Amino acid sequence: MTTIEKIERQIKENPILLYMKGSPKFPSCGFSAQAVQALSACGERFAYVDILQNPDIRSELPKYANWPTFPQLWIEGELIGGCDIIIEMYQQGELQKLITATADKYRTSEQPGAE
């Protein structure tokens, strides 16, 4: 599988995906930390890829996305943007609506423990 195929699969399989430096618990840069803070405040789970652990993705994704920097937030296969856009959307209440609507769309109707 090529790096581009891997990126495409990650984006397709994760409705809310953040490419970042580090992890949500231990972000490795201030911009990733701010993005995680805004996303976490929306109260929904999101997937992430640590580009520091994936140098192939770190080098290929900016060309694929036509977006030079990290973090990168992808929702339902569409690049939303980086830290500044994420923060701006959060401050305007748009990020919460988008994240909640996306999570609701992919949430299973089954409750844990239900048969």
mmCIF file of N, CA and C in Angstrom:
data_model
loop_
_atom_site.group_PDB
_atom_site.id
_atom_site.type_symbol
_atom_site.label_atom_id
_atom_site.label_comp_id
_atom_site.label_asym_id
_atom_site.label_seq_id
_atom_site.Cartn_x
_atom_site.Cartn_y
_atom_site.Cartn_z
ATOM 1 N N MET A 1 0.842 -1.182 0.000
ATOM 2 C CA MET A 1 0.000 0.000 0.000
ATOM 3 C C MET A 1 0.889 1.248 0.000
ATOM 4 N N THR A 2 0.597 2.163 -0.891
ATOM 5 C CA THR A 2 1.397 3.385 -0.951
ATOM 6 C C THR A 2 0.987 4.312 0.200
ATOM 7 N N THR A 3 1.799 5.307 0.441
ATOM 8 C CA THR A 3 1.489 6.282 1.493
ATOM 9 C C THR A 3 0.187 7.006 1.173
ATOM 10 N N ILE A 4 -0.006 7.380 -0.077
ATOM 11 C CA ILE A 4 -1.241 8.074 -0.476
ATOM 12 C C ILE A 4 -2.456 7.174 -0.243
ATOM 13 N N GLU A 5 -2.335 5.888 -0.571
ATOM 14 C CA GLU A 5 -3.443 4.953 -0.321
ATOM 15 C C GLU A 5 -3.736 4.847 1.178
ATOM 16 N N LYS A 6 -2.680 4.857 1.987
ATOM 17 C CA LYS A 6 -2.841 4.794 3.441
ATOM 18 C C LYS A 6 -3.590 6.045 3.940
ATOM 19 N N ILE A 7 -3.180 7.211 3.443
ATOM 20 C CA ILE A 7 -3.829 8.470 3.816
ATOM 21 C C ILE A 7 -5.304 8.438 3.411
ATOM 22 N N GLU A 8 -5.563 8.018 2.178
ATOM 23 C CA GLU A 8 -6.943 7.973 1.685
ATOM 24 C C GLU A 8 -7.793 7.021 2.532
ATOM 25 N N ARG A 9 -7.224 5.885 2.926
ATOM 26 C CA ARG A 9 -7.953 4.932 3.751
ATOM 27 C C ARG A 9 -8.249 5.518 5.130
ATOM 28 N N GLN A 10 -7.248 6.185 5.727
ATOM 29 C CA GLN A 10 -7.449 6.795 7.052
ATOM 30 C C GLN A 10 -8.565 7.840 6.996
ATOM 31 N N ILE A 11 -8.540 8.658 5.967
ATOM 32 C CA ILE A 11 -9.538 9.719 5.829
ATOM 33 C C ILE A 11 -10.928 9.119 5.608
ATOM 34 N N LYS A 12 -10.990 8.047 4.812
ATOM 35 C CA LYS A 12 -12.271 7.405 4.511
ATOM 36 C C LYS A 12 -12.849 6.685 5.734
ATOM 37 N N GLU A 13 -11.989 6.047 6.516
ATOM 38 C CA GLU A 13 -12.449 5.211 7.631
ATOM 39 C C GLU A 13 -12.725 5.992 8.916
ATOM 40 N N ASN A 14 -12.289 7.247 8.979
ATOM 41 C CA ASN A 14 -12.453 8.042 10.204
ATOM 42 C C ASN A 14 -13.188 9.337 9.884
ATOM 43 N N PRO A 15 -14.469 9.415 10.247
ATOM 44 C CA PRO A 15 -15.254 10.606 9.903
ATOM 45 C C PRO A 15 -14.700 11.894 10.509
ATOM 46 N N ILE A 16 -14.070 11.790 11.678
ATOM 47 C CA ILE A 16 -13.435 12.951 12.315
ATOM 48 C C ILE A 16 -11.982 12.555 12.576
ATOM 49 N N LEU A 17 -11.075 13.167 11.838
ATOM 50 C CA LEU A 17 -9.670 12.757 11.879
ATOM 51 C C LEU A 17 -8.762 13.967 11.978
ATOM 52 N N LEU A 18 -7.847 13.925 12.937
ATOM 53 C CA LEU A 18 -6.880 14.993 13.114
ATOM 54 C C LEU A 18 -5.480 14.445 12.876
ATOM 55 N N TYR A 19 -4.804 15.008 11.887
ATOM 56 C CA TYR A 19 -3.377 14.729 11.701
ATOM 57 C C TYR A 19 -2.650 15.762 12.551
ATOM 58 N N MET A 20 -1.818 15.282 13.465
ATOM 59 C CA MET A 20 -1.208 16.185 14.437
ATOM 60 C C MET A 20 0.198 15.729 14.814
ATOM 61 N N LYS A 21 0.884 16.588 15.533
ATOM 62 C CA LYS A 21 2.183 16.237 16.093
ATOM 63 C C LYS A 21 1.950 15.783 17.528
ATOM 64 N N GLY A 22 2.255 14.507 17.781
ATOM 65 C CA GLY A 22 2.032 13.935 19.097
ATOM 66 C C GLY A 22 0.662 13.272 19.161
ATOM 67 N N SER A 23 0.140 13.150 20.388
ATOM 68 C CA SER A 23 -1.167 12.528 20.601
ATOM 69 C C SER A 23 -2.048 13.509 21.371
ATOM 70 N N PRO A 24 -3.357 13.266 21.405
ATOM 71 C CA PRO A 24 -4.228 14.178 22.154
ATOM 72 C C PRO A 24 -3.810 14.353 23.618
ATOM 73 N N LYS A 25 -3.310 13.275 24.247
ATOM 74 C CA LYS A 25 -2.870 13.387 25.648
ATOM 75 C C LYS A 25 -1.513 14.086 25.764
ATOM 76 N N PHE A 26 -0.683 13.913 24.738
ATOM 77 C CA PHE A 26 0.662 14.501 24.767
ATOM 78 C C PHE A 26 0.989 15.172 23.429
ATOM 79 N N PRO A 27 0.338 16.291 23.138
ATOM 80 C CA PRO A 27 0.642 16.976 21.879
ATOM 81 C C PRO A 27 2.090 17.471 21.888
ATOM 82 N N SER A 28 2.723 17.442 20.714
ATOM 83 C CA SER A 28 4.134 17.808 20.627
ATOM 84 C C SER A 28 4.357 19.198 20.045
ATOM 85 N N CYS A 29 3.278 19.955 19.861
ATOM 86 C CA CYS A 29 3.442 21.352 19.456
ATOM 87 C C CYS A 29 2.218 22.130 19.918
ATOM 88 N N GLY A 30 2.396 23.427 20.068
ATOM 89 C CA GLY A 30 1.324 24.281 20.578
ATOM 90 C C GLY A 30 0.105 24.295 19.683
ATOM 91 N N PHE A 31 0.321 24.260 18.365
ATOM 92 C CA PHE A 31 -0.810 24.298 17.438
ATOM 93 C C PHE A 31 -1.645 23.025 17.540
ATOM 94 N N SER A 32 -0.959 21.886 17.637
ATOM 95 C CA SER A 32 -1.687 20.618 17.814
ATOM 96 C C SER A 32 -2.432 20.620 19.143
ATOM 97 N N ALA A 33 -1.809 21.171 20.182
ATOM 98 C CA ALA A 33 -2.445 21.229 21.505
ATOM 99 C C ALA A 33 -3.724 22.065 21.447
ATOM 100 N N GLN A 34 -3.679 23.202 20.768
ATOM 101 C CA GLN A 34 -4.862 24.060 20.648
ATOM 102 C C GLN A 34 -5.969 23.358 19.865
ATOM 103 N N ALA A 35 -5.599 22.675 18.790
ATOM 104 C CA ALA A 35 -6.582 21.965 17.973
ATOM 105 C C ALA A 35 -7.261 20.871 18.787
ATOM 106 N N VAL A 36 -6.463 20.114 19.553
ATOM 107 C CA VAL A 36 -7.007 19.040 20.390
ATOM 108 C C VAL A 36 -7.937 19.625 21.448
ATOM 109 N N GLN A 37 -7.546 20.744 22.035
ATOM 110 C CA GLN A 37 -8.367 21.375 23.065
ATOM 111 C C GLN A 37 -9.741 21.753 22.503
ATOM 112 N N ALA A 38 -9.762 22.361 21.323
ATOM 113 C CA ALA A 38 -11.030 22.763 20.707
ATOM 114 C C ALA A 38 -11.869 21.531 20.350
ATOM 115 N N LEU A 39 -11.226 20.524 19.760
ATOM 116 C CA LEU A 39 -11.958 19.308 19.387
ATOM 117 C C LEU A 39 -12.492 18.589 20.618
ATOM 118 N N SER A 40 -11.675 18.466 21.635
ATOM 119 C CA SER A 40 -12.090 17.775 22.859
ATOM 120 C C SER A 40 -13.261 18.493 23.524
ATOM 121 N N ALA A 41 -13.268 19.816 23.442
ATOM 122 C CA ALA A 41 -14.348 20.600 24.046
ATOM 123 C C ALA A 41 -15.684 20.350 23.344
ATOM 124 N N CYS A 42 -15.638 19.804 22.137
ATOM 125 C CA CYS A 42 -16.876 19.484 21.412
ATOM 126 C C CYS A 42 -17.538 18.223 21.973
ATOM 127 N N GLY A 43 -16.796 17.460 22.769
ATOM 128 C CA GLY A 43 -17.374 16.336 23.488
ATOM 129 C C GLY A 43 -17.570 15.059 22.689
ATOM 130 N N GLU A 44 -16.962 14.956 21.527
ATOM 131 C CA GLU A 44 -17.092 13.737 20.725
ATOM 132 C C GLU A 44 -15.719 13.119 20.515
ATOM 133 N N ARG A 45 -15.727 11.805 20.275
ATOM 134 C CA ARG A 45 -14.470 11.116 20.000
ATOM 135 C C ARG A 45 -13.987 11.464 18.598
ATOM 136 N N PHE A 46 -12.684 11.500 18.438
ATOM 137 C CA PHE A 46 -12.102 11.718 17.115
ATOM 138 C C PHE A 46 -10.846 10.872 16.982
ATOM 139 N N ALA A 47 -10.550 10.514 15.751
ATOM 140 C CA ALA A 47 -9.335 9.744 15.482
ATOM 141 C C ALA A 47 -8.180 10.721 15.258
ATOM 142 N N TYR A 48 -6.977 10.225 15.445
ATOM 143 C CA TYR A 48 -5.817 11.065 15.163
ATOM 144 C C TYR A 48 -4.695 10.208 14.603
ATOM 145 N N VAL A 49 -3.810 10.866 13.889
ATOM 146 C CA VAL A 49 -2.595 10.228 13.403
ATOM 147 C C VAL A 49 -1.439 11.123 13.842
ATOM 148 N N ASP A 50 -0.486 10.534 14.558
ATOM 149 C CA ASP A 50 0.712 11.251 14.994
ATOM 150 C C ASP A 50 1.704 11.246 13.830
ATOM 151 N N ILE A 51 1.864 12.403 13.199
ATOM 152 C CA ILE A 51 2.739 12.456 12.023
ATOM 153 C C ILE A 51 4.207 12.323 12.402
ATOM 154 N N LEU A 52 4.540 12.545 13.654
ATOM 155 C CA LEU A 52 5.932 12.363 14.085
ATOM 156 C C LEU A 52 6.300 10.885 14.081
ATOM 157 N N GLN A 53 5.293 10.016 14.289
ATOM 158 C CA GLN A 53 5.516 8.570 14.247
ATOM 159 C C GLN A 53 5.360 8.013 12.827
ATOM 160 N N ASN A 54 4.883 8.857 11.912
ATOM 161 C CA ASN A 54 4.619 8.434 10.531
ATOM 162 C C ASN A 54 5.256 9.423 9.557
ATOM 163 N N PRO A 55 6.593 9.380 9.419
ATOM 164 C CA PRO A 55 7.267 10.366 8.572
ATOM 165 C C PRO A 55 6.820 10.322 7.112
ATOM 166 N N ASP A 56 6.376 9.140 6.651
ATOM 167 C CA ASP A 56 5.893 9.047 5.264
ATOM 168 C C ASP A 56 4.631 9.891 5.090
ATOM 169 N N ILE A 57 3.723 9.825 6.058
ATOM 170 C CA ILE A 57 2.501 10.633 5.994
ATOM 171 C C ILE A 57 2.853 12.103 6.175
ATOM 172 N N ARG A 58 3.789 12.379 7.059
ATOM 173 C CA ARG A 58 4.203 13.772 7.297
ATOM 174 C C ARG A 58 4.725 14.420 6.011
ATOM 175 N N SER A 59 5.414 13.647 5.191
ATOM 176 C CA SER A 59 5.960 14.229 3.963
ATOM 177 C C SER A 59 4.952 14.248 2.814
ATOM 178 N N GLU A 60 4.037 13.272 2.760
ATOM 179 C CA GLU A 60 3.104 13.171 1.630
ATOM 180 C C GLU A 60 1.798 13.938 1.814
ATOM 181 N N LEU A 61 1.292 14.005 3.037
ATOM 182 C CA LEU A 61 -0.019 14.619 3.265
ATOM 183 C C LEU A 61 -0.097 16.085 2.825
ATOM 184 N N PRO A 62 0.916 16.918 3.098
ATOM 185 C CA PRO A 62 0.804 18.312 2.644
ATOM 186 C C PRO A 62 0.608 18.431 1.123
ATOM 187 N N LYS A 63 1.255 17.553 0.356
ATOM 188 C CA LYS A 63 1.076 17.577 -1.107
ATOM 189 C C LYS A 63 -0.313 17.070 -1.471
ATOM 190 N N TYR A 64 -0.731 15.988 -0.824
ATOM 191 C CA TYR A 64 -2.046 15.394 -1.100
ATOM 192 C C TYR A 64 -3.157 16.399 -0.768
ATOM 193 N N ALA A 65 -3.039 17.043 0.385
ATOM 194 C CA ALA A 65 -4.080 17.949 0.873
ATOM 195 C C ALA A 65 -3.969 19.350 0.272
ATOM 196 N N ASN A 66 -2.818 19.642 -0.309
ATOM 197 C CA ASN A 66 -2.528 20.997 -0.774
ATOM 198 C C ASN A 66 -2.622 21.968 0.416
ATOM 199 N N TRP A 67 -2.132 21.504 1.552
ATOM 200 C CA TRP A 67 -2.139 22.277 2.804
ATOM 201 C C TRP A 67 -0.801 22.014 3.479
ATOM 202 N N PRO A 68 0.029 23.032 3.656
ATOM 203 C CA PRO A 68 1.433 22.789 4.024
ATOM 204 C C PRO A 68 1.710 22.465 5.483
ATOM 205 N N THR A 69 0.777 22.756 6.383
ATOM 206 C CA THR A 69 1.110 22.677 7.808
ATOM 207 C C THR A 69 0.260 21.650 8.554
ATOM 208 N N PHE A 70 0.674 21.381 9.791
ATOM 209 C CA PHE A 70 -0.063 20.525 10.714
ATOM 210 C C PHE A 70 -0.376 21.336 11.953
ATOM 211 N N PRO A 71 -1.470 21.044 12.631
ATOM 212 C CA PRO A 71 -2.413 19.949 12.420
ATOM 213 C C PRO A 71 -3.315 20.172 11.203
ATOM 214 N N GLN A 72 -3.955 19.078 10.786
ATOM 215 C CA GLN A 72 -4.960 19.125 9.725
ATOM 216 C C GLN A 72 -6.187 18.369 10.217
ATOM 217 N N LEU A 73 -7.330 19.031 10.173
ATOM 218 C CA LEU A 73 -8.587 18.393 10.571
ATOM 219 C C LEU A 73 -9.362 18.001 9.325
ATOM 220 N N TRP A 74 -9.721 16.722 9.254
ATOM 221 C CA TRP A 74 -10.517 16.185 8.150
ATOM 222 C C TRP A 74 -11.839 15.696 8.728
ATOM 223 N N ILE A 75 -12.932 16.121 8.122
ATOM 224 C CA ILE A 75 -14.254 15.663 8.540
ATOM 225 C C ILE A 75 -14.987 15.136 7.316
ATOM 226 N N GLU A 76 -15.400 13.879 7.406
ATOM 227 C CA GLU A 76 -16.100 13.199 6.317
ATOM 228 C C GLU A 76 -15.365 13.365 4.986
ATOM 229 N N GLY A 77 -14.061 13.145 5.036
ATOM 230 C CA GLY A 77 -13.261 13.148 3.817
ATOM 231 C C GLY A 77 -12.907 14.519 3.279
ATOM 232 N N GLU A 78 -13.257 15.563 4.001
ATOM 233 C CA GLU A 78 -12.982 16.919 3.533
ATOM 234 C C GLU A 78 -12.036 17.617 4.490
ATOM 235 N N LEU A 79 -11.016 18.269 3.929
ATOM 236 C CA LEU A 79 -10.081 19.025 4.756
ATOM 237 C C LEU A 79 -10.777 20.279 5.262
ATOM 238 N N ILE A 80 -10.849 20.417 6.575
ATOM 239 C CA ILE A 80 -11.464 21.596 7.184
ATOM 240 C C ILE A 80 -10.416 22.695 7.313
ATOM 241 N N GLY A 81 -9.230 22.328 7.768
ATOM 242 C CA GLY A 81 -8.160 23.310 7.893
ATOM 243 C C GLY A 81 -7.239 22.992 9.054
ATOM 244 N N GLY A 82 -6.437 23.985 9.395
ATOM 245 C CA GLY A 82 -5.461 23.834 10.459
ATOM 246 C C GLY A 82 -5.894 24.523 11.730
ATOM 247 N N CYS A 83 -4.940 24.791 12.589
ATOM 248 C CA CYS A 83 -5.207 25.308 13.931
ATOM 249 C C CYS A 83 -6.027 26.592 13.915
ATOM 250 N N ASP A 84 -5.634 27.579 13.126
ATOM 251 C CA ASP A 84 -6.332 28.865 13.130
ATOM 252 C C ASP A 84 -7.797 28.706 12.743
ATOM 253 N N ILE A 85 -8.052 27.903 11.727
ATOM 254 C CA ILE A 85 -9.425 27.683 11.262
ATOM 255 C C ILE A 85 -10.222 26.919 12.313
ATOM 256 N N ILE A 86 -9.598 25.903 12.914
ATOM 257 C CA ILE A 86 -10.268 25.114 13.952
ATOM 258 C C ILE A 86 -10.673 26.019 15.115
ATOM 259 N N ILE A 87 -9.755 26.861 15.573
ATOM 260 C CA ILE A 87 -10.026 27.757 16.706
ATOM 261 C C ILE A 87 -11.106 28.767 16.334
ATOM 262 N N GLU A 88 -11.002 29.339 15.153
ATOM 263 C CA GLU A 88 -11.995 30.321 14.707
ATOM 264 C C GLU A 88 -13.389 29.689 14.638
ATOM 265 N N MET A 89 -13.467 28.490 14.053
ATOM 266 C CA MET A 89 -14.756 27.804 13.963
ATOM 267 C C MET A 89 -15.302 27.493 15.359
ATOM 268 N N TYR A 90 -14.409 27.107 16.272
ATOM 269 C CA TYR A 90 -14.838 26.804 17.637
ATOM 270 C C TYR A 90 -15.396 28.056 18.305
ATOM 271 N N GLN A 91 -14.696 29.165 18.172
ATOM 272 C CA GLN A 91 -15.124 30.412 18.811
ATOM 273 C C GLN A 91 -16.464 30.896 18.266
ATOM 274 N N GLN A 92 -16.745 30.567 17.014
ATOM 275 C CA GLN A 92 -18.017 30.979 16.408
ATOM 276 C C GLN A 92 -19.123 29.941 16.602
ATOM 277 N N GLY A 93 -18.804 28.814 17.256
ATOM 278 C CA GLY A 93 -19.802 27.786 17.509
ATOM 279 C C GLY A 93 -20.033 26.845 16.331
ATOM 280 N N GLU A 94 -19.282 27.030 15.248
ATOM 281 C CA GLU A 94 -19.473 26.199 14.054
ATOM 282 C C GLU A 94 -18.862 24.809 14.219
ATOM 283 N N LEU A 95 -17.720 24.744 14.883
ATOM 284 C CA LEU A 95 -17.025 23.463 15.027
ATOM 285 C C LEU A 95 -17.876 22.483 15.830
ATOM 286 N N GLN A 96 -18.458 22.959 16.928
ATOM 287 C CA GLN A 96 -19.286 22.090 17.768
ATOM 288 C C GLN A 96 -20.430 21.493 16.944
ATOM 289 N N LYS A 97 -21.109 22.330 16.164
ATOM 290 C CA LYS A 97 -22.242 21.850 15.349
ATOM 291 C C LYS A 97 -21.778 20.804 14.346
ATOM 292 N N LEU A 98 -20.665 21.086 13.667
ATOM 293 C CA LEU A 98 -20.142 20.172 12.653
ATOM 294 C C LEU A 98 -19.712 18.844 13.270
ATOM 295 N N ILE A 99 -18.991 18.910 14.372
ATOM 296 C CA ILE A 99 -18.502 17.700 15.038
ATOM 297 C C ILE A 99 -19.683 16.870 15.563
ATOM 298 N N THR A 100 -20.637 17.524 16.214
ATOM 299 C CA THR A 100 -21.798 16.810 16.769
ATOM 300 C C THR A 100 -22.621 16.171 15.650
ATOM 301 N N ALA A 101 -22.877 16.921 14.589
ATOM 302 C CA ALA A 101 -23.665 16.393 13.475
ATOM 303 C C ALA A 101 -22.970 15.194 12.833
ATOM 304 N N THR A 102 -21.654 15.289 12.668
ATOM 305 C CA THR A 102 -20.898 14.189 12.076
ATOM 306 C C THR A 102 -20.905 12.979 12.995
ATOM 307 N N ALA A 103 -20.670 13.189 14.275
ATOM 308 C CA ALA A 103 -20.662 12.078 15.238
ATOM 309 C C ALA A 103 -22.036 11.419 15.285
ATOM 310 N N ASP A 104 -23.103 12.218 15.285
ATOM 311 C CA ASP A 104 -24.463 11.671 15.311
ATOM 312 C C ASP A 104 -24.725 10.801 14.090
ATOM 313 N N LYS A 105 -24.230 11.229 12.956
ATOM 314 C CA LYS A 105 -24.451 10.505 11.705
ATOM 315 C C LYS A 105 -23.813 9.111 11.750
ATOM 316 N N TYR A 106 -22.675 9.005 12.446
ATOM 317 C CA TYR A 106 -21.930 7.739 12.460
ATOM 318 C C TYR A 106 -22.136 6.944 13.741
ATOM 319 N N ARG A 107 -22.859 7.509 14.693
ATOM 320 C CA ARG A 107 -23.092 6.828 15.949
ATOM 321 C C ARG A 107 -24.026 5.636 15.714
ATOM 322 N N THR A 108 -23.740 4.527 16.349
ATOM 323 C CA THR A 108 -24.626 3.371 16.209
ATOM 324 C C THR A 108 -25.816 3.562 17.114
ATOM 325 N N SER A 109 -26.924 3.003 16.734
ATOM 326 C CA SER A 109 -28.138 3.131 17.544
ATOM 327 C C SER A 109 -28.087 2.206 18.758
ATOM 328 N N GLU A 110 -27.154 1.279 18.733
ATOM 329 C CA GLU A 110 -27.043 0.326 19.854
ATOM 330 C C GLU A 110 -26.340 0.996 21.033
ATOM 331 N N GLN A 111 -26.902 0.769 22.190
ATOM 332 C CA GLN A 111 -26.258 1.238 23.421
ATOM 333 C C GLN A 111 -25.357 0.119 23.934
ATOM 334 N N PRO A 112 -24.253 0.456 24.599
ATOM 335 C CA PRO A 112 -23.396 -0.598 25.160
ATOM 336 C C PRO A 112 -24.198 -1.503 26.088
ATOM 337 N N GLY A 113 -24.022 -2.786 25.924
ATOM 338 C CA GLY A 113 -24.707 -3.750 26.756
ATOM 339 C C GLY A 113 -26.096 -4.140 26.270
ATOM 340 N N ALA A 114 -26.614 -3.426 25.289
ATOM 341 C CA ALA A 114 -27.946 -3.761 24.764
ATOM 342 C C ALA A 114 -27.845 -4.969 23.843
ATOM 343 N N GLU A 115 -28.862 -5.799 23.860
ATOM 344 C CA GLU A 115 -28.855 -6.997 23.000
ATOM 345 C C GLU A 115 -29.836 -6.809 21.881
#
